[in-house]
mmCIF file of C-alpha atoms and ligand atoms in Angstrom:
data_model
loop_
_atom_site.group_PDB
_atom_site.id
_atom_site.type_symbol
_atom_site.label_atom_id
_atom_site.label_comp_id
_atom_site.label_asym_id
_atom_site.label_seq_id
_atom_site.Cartn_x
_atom_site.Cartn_y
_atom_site.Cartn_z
ATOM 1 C CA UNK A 1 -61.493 -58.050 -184.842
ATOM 2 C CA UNK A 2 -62.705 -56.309 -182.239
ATOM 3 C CA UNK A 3 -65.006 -54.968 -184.225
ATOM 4 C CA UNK A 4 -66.355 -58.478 -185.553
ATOM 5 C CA UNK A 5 -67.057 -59.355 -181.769
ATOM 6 C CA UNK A 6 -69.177 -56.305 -180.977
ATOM 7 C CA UNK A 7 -71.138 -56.167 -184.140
ATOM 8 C CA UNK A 8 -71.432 -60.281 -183.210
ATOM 9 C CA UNK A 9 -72.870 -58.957 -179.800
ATOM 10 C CA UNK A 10 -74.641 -56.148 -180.624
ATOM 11 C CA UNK A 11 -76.821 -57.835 -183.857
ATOM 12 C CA UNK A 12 -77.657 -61.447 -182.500
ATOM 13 C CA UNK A 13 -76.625 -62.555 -178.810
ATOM 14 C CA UNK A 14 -77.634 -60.856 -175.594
ATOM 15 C CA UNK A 15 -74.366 -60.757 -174.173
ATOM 16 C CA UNK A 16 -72.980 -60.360 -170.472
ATOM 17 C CA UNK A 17 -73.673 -57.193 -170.512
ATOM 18 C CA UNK A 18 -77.046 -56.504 -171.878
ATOM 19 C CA UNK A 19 -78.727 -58.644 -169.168
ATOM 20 C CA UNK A 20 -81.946 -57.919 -167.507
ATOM 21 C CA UNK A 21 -81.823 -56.744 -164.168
ATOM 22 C CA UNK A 22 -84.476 -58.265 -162.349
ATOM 23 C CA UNK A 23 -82.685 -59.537 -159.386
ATOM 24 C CA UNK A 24 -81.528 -63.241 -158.895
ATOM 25 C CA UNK A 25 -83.961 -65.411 -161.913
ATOM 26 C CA UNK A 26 -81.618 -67.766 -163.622
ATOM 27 C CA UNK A 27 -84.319 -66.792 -166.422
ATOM 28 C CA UNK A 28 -82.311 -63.236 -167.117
ATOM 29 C CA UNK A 29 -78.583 -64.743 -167.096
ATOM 30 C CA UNK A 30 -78.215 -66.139 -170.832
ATOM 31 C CA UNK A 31 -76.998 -69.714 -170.466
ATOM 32 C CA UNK A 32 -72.855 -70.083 -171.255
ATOM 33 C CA UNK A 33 -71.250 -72.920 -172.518
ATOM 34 C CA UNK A 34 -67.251 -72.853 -173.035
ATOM 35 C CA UNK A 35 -65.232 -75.227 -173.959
ATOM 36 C CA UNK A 36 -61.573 -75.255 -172.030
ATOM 37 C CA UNK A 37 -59.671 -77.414 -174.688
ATOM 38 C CA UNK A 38 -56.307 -77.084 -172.696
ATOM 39 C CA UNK A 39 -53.010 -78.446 -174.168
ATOM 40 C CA UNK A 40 -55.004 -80.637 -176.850
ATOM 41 C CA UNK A 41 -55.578 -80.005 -180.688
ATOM 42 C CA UNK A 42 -53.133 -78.356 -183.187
ATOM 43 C CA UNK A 43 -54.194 -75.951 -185.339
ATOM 44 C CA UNK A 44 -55.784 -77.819 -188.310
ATOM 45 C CA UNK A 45 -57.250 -80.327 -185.574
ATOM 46 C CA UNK A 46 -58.392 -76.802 -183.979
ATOM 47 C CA UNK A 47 -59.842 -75.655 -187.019
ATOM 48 C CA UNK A 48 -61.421 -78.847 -187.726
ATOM 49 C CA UNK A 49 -62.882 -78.611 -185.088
ATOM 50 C CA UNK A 50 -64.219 -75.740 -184.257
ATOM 51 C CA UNK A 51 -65.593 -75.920 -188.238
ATOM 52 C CA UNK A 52 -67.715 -79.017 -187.118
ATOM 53 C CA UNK A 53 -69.469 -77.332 -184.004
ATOM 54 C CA UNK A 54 -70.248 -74.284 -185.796
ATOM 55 C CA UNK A 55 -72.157 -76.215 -188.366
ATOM 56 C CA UNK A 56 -73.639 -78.390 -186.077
ATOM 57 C CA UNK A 57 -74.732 -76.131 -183.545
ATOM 58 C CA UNK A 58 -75.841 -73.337 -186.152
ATOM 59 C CA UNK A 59 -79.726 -73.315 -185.364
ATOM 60 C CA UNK A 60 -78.442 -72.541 -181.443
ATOM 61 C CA UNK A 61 -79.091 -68.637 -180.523
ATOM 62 C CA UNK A 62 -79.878 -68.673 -177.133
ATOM 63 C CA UNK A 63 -76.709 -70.823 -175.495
ATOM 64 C CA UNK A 64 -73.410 -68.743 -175.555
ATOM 65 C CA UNK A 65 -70.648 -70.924 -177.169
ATOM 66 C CA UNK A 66 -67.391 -69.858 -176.229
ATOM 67 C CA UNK A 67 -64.364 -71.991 -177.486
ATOM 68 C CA UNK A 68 -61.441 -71.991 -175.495
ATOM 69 C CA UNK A 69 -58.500 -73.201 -177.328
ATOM 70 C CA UNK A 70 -55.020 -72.922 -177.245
ATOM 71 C CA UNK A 71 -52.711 -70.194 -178.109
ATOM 72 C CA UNK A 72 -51.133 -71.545 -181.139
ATOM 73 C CA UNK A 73 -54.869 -72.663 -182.470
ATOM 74 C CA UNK A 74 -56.642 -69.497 -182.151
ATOM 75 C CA UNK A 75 -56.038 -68.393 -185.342
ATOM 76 C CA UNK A 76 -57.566 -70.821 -186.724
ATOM 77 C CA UNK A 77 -60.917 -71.561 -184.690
ATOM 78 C CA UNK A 78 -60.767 -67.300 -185.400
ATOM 79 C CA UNK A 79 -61.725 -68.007 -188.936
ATOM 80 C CA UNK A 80 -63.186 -71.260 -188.722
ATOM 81 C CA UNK A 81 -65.927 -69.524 -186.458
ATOM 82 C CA UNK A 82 -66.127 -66.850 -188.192
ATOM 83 C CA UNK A 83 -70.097 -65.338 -189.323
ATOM 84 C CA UNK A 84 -71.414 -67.692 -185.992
ATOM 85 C CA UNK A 85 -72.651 -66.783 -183.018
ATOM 86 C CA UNK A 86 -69.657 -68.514 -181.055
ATOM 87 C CA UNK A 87 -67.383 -66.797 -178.894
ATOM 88 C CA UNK A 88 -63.211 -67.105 -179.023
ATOM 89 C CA UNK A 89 -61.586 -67.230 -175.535
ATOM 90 C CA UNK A 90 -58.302 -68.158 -174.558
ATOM 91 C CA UNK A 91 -56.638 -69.983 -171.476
ATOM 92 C CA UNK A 92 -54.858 -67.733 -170.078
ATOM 93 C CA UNK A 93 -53.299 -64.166 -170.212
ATOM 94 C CA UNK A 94 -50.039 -61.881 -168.759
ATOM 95 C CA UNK A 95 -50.976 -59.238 -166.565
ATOM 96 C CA UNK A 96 -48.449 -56.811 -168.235
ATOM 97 C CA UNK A 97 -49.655 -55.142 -171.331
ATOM 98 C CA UNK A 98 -46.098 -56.060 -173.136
ATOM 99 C CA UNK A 99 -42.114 -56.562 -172.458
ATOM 100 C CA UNK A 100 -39.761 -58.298 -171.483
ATOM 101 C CA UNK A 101 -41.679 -61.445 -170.748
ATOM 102 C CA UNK A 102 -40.683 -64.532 -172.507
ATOM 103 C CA UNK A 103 -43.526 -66.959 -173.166
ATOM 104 C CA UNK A 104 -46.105 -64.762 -172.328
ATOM 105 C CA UNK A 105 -49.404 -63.591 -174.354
ATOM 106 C CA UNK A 106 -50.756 -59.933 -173.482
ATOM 107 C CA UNK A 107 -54.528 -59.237 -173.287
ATOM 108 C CA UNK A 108 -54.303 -57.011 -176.864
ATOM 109 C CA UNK A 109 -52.651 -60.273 -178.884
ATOM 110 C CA UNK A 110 -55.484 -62.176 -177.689
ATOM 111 C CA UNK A 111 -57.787 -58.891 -178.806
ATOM 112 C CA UNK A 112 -56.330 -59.073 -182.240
ATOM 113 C CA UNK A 113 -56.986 -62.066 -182.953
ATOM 114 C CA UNK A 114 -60.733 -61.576 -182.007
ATOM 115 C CA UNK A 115 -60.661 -63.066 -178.374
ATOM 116 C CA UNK A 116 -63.482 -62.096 -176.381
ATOM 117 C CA UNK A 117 -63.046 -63.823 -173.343
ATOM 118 C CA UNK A 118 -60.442 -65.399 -171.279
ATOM 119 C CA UNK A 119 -60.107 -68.147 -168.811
ATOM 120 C CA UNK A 120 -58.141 -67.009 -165.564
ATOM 121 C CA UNK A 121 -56.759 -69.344 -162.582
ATOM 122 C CA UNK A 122 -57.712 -71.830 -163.762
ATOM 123 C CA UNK A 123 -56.929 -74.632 -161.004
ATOM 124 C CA UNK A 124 -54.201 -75.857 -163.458
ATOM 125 C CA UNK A 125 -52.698 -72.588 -163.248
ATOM 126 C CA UNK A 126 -53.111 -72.255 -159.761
ATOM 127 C CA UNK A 127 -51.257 -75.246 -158.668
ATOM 128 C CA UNK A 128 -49.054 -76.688 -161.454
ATOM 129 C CA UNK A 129 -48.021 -73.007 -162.430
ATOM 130 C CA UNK A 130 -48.313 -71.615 -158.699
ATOM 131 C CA UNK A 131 -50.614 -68.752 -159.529
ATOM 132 C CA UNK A 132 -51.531 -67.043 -156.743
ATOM 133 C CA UNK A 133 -54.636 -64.810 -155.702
ATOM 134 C CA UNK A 134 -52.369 -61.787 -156.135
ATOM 135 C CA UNK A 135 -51.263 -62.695 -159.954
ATOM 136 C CA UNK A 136 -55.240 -64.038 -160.350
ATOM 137 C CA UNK A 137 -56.004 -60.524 -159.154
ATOM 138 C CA UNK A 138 -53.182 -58.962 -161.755
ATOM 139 C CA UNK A 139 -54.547 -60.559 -164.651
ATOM 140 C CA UNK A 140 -58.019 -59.363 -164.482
ATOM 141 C CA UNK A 141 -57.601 -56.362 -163.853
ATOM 142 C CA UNK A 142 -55.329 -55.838 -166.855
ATOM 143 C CA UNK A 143 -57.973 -57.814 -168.901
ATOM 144 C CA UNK A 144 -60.949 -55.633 -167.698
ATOM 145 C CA UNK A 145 -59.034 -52.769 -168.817
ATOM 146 C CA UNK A 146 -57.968 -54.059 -171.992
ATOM 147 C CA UNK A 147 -61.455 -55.283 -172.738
ATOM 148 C CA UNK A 148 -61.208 -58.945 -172.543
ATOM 149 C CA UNK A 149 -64.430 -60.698 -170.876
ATOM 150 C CA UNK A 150 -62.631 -62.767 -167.713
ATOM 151 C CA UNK A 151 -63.698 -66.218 -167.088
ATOM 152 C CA UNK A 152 -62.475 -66.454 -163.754
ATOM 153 C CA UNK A 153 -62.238 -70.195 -161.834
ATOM 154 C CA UNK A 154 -62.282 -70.921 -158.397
ATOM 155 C CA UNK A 155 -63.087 -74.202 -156.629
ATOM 156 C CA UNK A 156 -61.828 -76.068 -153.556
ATOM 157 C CA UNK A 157 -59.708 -79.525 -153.192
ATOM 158 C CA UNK A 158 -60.897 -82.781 -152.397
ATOM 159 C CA UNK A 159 -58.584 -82.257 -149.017
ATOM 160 C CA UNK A 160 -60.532 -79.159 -148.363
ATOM 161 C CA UNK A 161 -63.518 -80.435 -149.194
ATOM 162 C CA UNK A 162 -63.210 -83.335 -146.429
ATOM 163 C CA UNK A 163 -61.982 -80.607 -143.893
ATOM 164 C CA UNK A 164 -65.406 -79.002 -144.199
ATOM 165 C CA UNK A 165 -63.674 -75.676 -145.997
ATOM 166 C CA UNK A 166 -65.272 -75.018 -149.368
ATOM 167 C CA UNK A 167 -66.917 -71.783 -148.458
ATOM 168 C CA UNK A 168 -63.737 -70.719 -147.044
ATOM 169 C CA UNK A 169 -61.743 -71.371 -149.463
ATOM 170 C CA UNK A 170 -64.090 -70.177 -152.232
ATOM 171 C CA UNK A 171 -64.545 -67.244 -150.513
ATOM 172 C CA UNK A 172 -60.878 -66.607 -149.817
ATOM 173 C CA UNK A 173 -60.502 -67.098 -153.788
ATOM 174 C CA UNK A 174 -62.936 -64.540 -154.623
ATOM 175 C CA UNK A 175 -61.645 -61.746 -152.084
ATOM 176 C CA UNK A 176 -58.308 -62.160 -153.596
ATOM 177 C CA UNK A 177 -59.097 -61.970 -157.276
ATOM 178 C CA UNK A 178 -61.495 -59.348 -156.778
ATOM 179 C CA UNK A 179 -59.484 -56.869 -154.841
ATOM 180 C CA UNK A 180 -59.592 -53.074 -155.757
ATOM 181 C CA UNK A 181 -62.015 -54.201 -158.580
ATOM 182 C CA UNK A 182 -64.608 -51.551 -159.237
ATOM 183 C CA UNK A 183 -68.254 -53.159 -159.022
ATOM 184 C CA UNK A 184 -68.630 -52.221 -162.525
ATOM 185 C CA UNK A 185 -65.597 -54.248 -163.544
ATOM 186 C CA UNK A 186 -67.170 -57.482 -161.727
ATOM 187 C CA UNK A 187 -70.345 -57.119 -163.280
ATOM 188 C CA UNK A 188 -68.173 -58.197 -166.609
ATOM 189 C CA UNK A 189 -66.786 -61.141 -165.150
ATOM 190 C CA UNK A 190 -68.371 -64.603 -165.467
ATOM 191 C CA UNK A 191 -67.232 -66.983 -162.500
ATOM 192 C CA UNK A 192 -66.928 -71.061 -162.538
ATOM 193 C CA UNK A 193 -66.943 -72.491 -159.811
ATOM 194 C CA UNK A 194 -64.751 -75.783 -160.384
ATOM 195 C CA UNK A 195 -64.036 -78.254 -157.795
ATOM 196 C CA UNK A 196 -60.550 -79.406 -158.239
ATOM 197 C CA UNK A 197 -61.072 -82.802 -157.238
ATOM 198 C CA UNK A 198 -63.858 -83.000 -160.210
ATOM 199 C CA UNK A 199 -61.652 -81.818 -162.580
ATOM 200 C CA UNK A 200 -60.184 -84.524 -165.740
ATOM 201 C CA UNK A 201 -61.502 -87.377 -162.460
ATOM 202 C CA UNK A 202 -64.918 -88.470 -163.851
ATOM 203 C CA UNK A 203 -65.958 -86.900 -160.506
ATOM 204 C CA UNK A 204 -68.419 -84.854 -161.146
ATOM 205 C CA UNK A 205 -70.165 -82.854 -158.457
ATOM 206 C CA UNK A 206 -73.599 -84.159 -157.371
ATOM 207 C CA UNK A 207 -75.885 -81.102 -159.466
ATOM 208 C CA UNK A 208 -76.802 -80.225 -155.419
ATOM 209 C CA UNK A 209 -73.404 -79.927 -154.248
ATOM 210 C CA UNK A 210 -72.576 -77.831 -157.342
ATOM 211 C CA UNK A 211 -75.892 -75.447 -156.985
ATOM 212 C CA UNK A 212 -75.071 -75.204 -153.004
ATOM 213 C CA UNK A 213 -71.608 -73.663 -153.199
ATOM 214 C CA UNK A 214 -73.179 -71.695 -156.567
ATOM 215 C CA UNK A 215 -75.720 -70.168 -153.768
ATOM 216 C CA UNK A 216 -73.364 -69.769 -151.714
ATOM 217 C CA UNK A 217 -71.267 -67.591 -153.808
ATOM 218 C CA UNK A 218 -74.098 -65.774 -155.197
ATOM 219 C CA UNK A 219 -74.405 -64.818 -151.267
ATOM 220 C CA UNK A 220 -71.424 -63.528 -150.955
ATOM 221 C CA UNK A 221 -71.494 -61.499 -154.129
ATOM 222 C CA UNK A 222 -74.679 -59.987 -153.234
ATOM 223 C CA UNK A 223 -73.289 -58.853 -149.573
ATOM 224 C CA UNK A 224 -70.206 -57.173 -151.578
ATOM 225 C CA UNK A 225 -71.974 -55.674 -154.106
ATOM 226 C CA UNK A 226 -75.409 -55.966 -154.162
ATOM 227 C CA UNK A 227 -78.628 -57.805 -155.583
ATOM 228 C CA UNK A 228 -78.192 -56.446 -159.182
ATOM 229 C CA UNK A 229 -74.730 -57.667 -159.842
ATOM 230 C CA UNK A 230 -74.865 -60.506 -157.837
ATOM 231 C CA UNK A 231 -78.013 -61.617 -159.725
ATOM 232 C CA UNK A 232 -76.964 -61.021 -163.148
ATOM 233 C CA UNK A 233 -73.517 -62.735 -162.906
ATOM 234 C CA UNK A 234 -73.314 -66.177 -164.266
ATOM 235 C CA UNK A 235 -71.576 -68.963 -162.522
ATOM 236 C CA UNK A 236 -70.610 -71.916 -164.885
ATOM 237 C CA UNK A 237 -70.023 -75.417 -162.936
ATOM 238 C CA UNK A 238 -66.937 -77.100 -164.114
ATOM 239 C CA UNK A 239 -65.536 -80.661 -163.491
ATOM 240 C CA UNK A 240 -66.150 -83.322 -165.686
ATOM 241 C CA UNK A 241 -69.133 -82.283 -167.448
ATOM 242 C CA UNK A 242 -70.066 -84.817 -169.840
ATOM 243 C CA UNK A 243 -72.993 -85.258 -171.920
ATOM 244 C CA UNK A 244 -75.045 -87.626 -169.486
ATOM 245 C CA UNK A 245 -74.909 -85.066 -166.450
ATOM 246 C CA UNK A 246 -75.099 -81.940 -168.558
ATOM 247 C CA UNK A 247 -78.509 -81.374 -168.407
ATOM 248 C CA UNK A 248 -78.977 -82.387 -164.265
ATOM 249 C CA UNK A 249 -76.434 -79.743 -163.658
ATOM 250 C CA UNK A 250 -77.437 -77.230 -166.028
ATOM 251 C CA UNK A 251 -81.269 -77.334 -164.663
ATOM 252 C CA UNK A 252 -80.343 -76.082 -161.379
ATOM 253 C CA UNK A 253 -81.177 -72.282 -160.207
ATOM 254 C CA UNK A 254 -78.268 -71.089 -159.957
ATOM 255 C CA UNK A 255 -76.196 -73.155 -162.378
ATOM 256 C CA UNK A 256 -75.778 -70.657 -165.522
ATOM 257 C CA UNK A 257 -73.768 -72.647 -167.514
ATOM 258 C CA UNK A 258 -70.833 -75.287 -167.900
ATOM 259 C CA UNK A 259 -66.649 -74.980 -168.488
ATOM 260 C CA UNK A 260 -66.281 -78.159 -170.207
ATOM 261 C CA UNK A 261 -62.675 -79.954 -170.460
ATOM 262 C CA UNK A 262 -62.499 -83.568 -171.752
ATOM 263 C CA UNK A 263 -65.799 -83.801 -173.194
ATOM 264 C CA UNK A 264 -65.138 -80.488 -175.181
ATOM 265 C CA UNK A 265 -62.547 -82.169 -177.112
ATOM 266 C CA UNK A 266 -65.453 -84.397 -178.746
ATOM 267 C CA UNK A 267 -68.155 -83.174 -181.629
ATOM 268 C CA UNK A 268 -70.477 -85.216 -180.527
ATOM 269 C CA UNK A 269 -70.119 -84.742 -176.956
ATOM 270 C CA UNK A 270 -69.786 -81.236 -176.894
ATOM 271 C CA UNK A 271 -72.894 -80.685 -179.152
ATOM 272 C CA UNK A 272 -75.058 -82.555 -176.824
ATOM 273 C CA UNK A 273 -73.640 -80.839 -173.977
ATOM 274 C CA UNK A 274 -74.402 -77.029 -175.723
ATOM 275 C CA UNK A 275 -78.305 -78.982 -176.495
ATOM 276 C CA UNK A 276 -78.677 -79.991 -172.837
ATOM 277 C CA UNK A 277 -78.878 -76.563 -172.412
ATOM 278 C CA UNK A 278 -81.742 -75.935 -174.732
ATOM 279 C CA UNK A 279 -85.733 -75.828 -173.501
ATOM 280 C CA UNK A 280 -84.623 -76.415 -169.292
HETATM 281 P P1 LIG B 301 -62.894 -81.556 -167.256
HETATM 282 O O1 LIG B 301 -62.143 -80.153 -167.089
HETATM 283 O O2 LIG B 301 -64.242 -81.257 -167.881
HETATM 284 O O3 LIG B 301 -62.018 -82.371 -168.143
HETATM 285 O O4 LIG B 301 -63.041 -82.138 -165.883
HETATM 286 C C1 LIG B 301 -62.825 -78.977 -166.728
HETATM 287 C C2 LIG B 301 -61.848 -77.830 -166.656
HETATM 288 O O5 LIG B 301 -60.694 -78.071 -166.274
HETATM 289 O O6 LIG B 301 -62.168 -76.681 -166.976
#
């Protein structure tokens, strides 16, 4: 399987990490589009689904699709994406490569099964599962080592918004997660930057707000570890993208894509998302 997703990489899609480097052009990071499908769809509904989109959305070669479903359904979207240029991710991952750990998926099931990417701290993990920066931090570095492509999320409150601490906090979330990470191993890790109050609301950020704190973090990342990293990483917005704000959001500079809940869930919606994308 693993095999399947670099021969998938290698043959059609310039992946994460055979970008340009010519500093920070949204031009040279390759649009992403993944779809977070969280505790909805069996696996036949998966299947279904993920069947649709792939026929739909087969003329699509420069927007990275990566479906996101849940454990028990990635089987399925496995095959039913099989021979397209989509992506499998899953929701989340143990830090621990195996044991005694009831419940728990490790980053080589997930490899198996032809995951490329993953989706880690997620704000749903963060405060209905208390994950911390410190178990954040665990799980990607065991899924950089194992190979697995981290999407990793990180967004504020509405309380912190009003107290005037995004940047803090976003920052806080980034130093945590990205502790005794090796600049190489950041370079593989796409970041979305999801306000929590946005998320499953109908909020959705104004497409300035989003691009600001995007900036902002681009900033940061470029102070750590310099232009060419910071530059080439892509930073998906998240919080109820739909299709009628897809494309605002997905025009900005430094908006390189979209993690898509709700509206993922939908053929429709989710193929006009992935098409706002197209010709920006
Ligand atoms: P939403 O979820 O699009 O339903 O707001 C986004 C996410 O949680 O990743």
């Amino acid at each position: 399987m693993n095999e399947k997703n670099n021969q998938k990489s290698e043959s059609g899609f310039k992946g994460p990490n055979n970008r340009h480097n010519s500093g920070m052009n949204k031009k040279t990071r390759p649009l992403l589009i993944a779809g977070n499908w969280k505790m909805f769809k069996d696996h036949k509904e998966g299947f279904a689904l993920a069947f649709a989109l792939k026929e739909r959305l087969a003329d699509i070669s420069t927007i990275q699709v990566v479906l996101c479903p849940p454990f028990t359904s990635l089987q399925a979207v496995s095959s039913a994406i099989e021979s397209s240029a989509f992506f499998l991710g899953a929701q989340n991952v143990h830090w621990e490569k195996e044991g005694a750990f009831t419940g728990e998926i490790s980053s080589q099931m997930l490899l198996s099964l032809g995951c490329k990417y993953v989706i880690i701290g997620h704000s749903e993990r963060r405060l209905l599962f208390h994950e911390s920066n410190k178990i954040v931090n665990l799980k990607l570095k065991t899924a950089l080592r194992e190979g697995l492509n981290p999407i990793l999320c990180i967004g504020e409150t509405l309380q912190e918004r009003e107290k005037g601490k995004t940047e803090e906090i976003v920052e806080e979330q980034l130093k945590g997660a990205f502790e005794d990470l090796t600049p190489e191993d950041v370079g593989k890790i796409v970041l979305a930057y999801e306000p929590v109050w946005a998320i499953g609301t109908g909020k959705t950020a104004t497409p300035k707000q989003a691009n600001d704190v995007h900036l902002f973090i681009r900033r940061k990342l470029e102070e750590r570890y310099g232009q060419e990293i910071a530059g080439n990483m892509r930073i998906l917005y998240g919080g109820s993208v739909k299709s009628e704000n897809a494309k605002d959001l997905l025009k900005e500079q430094e908006i390189d894509g979209a993690l898509v809940g709700g509206a993922s869930l939908d053929l429709d919606s989710f193929e006009k998302i992935v098409r706002s994308g197209l010709d920006l």
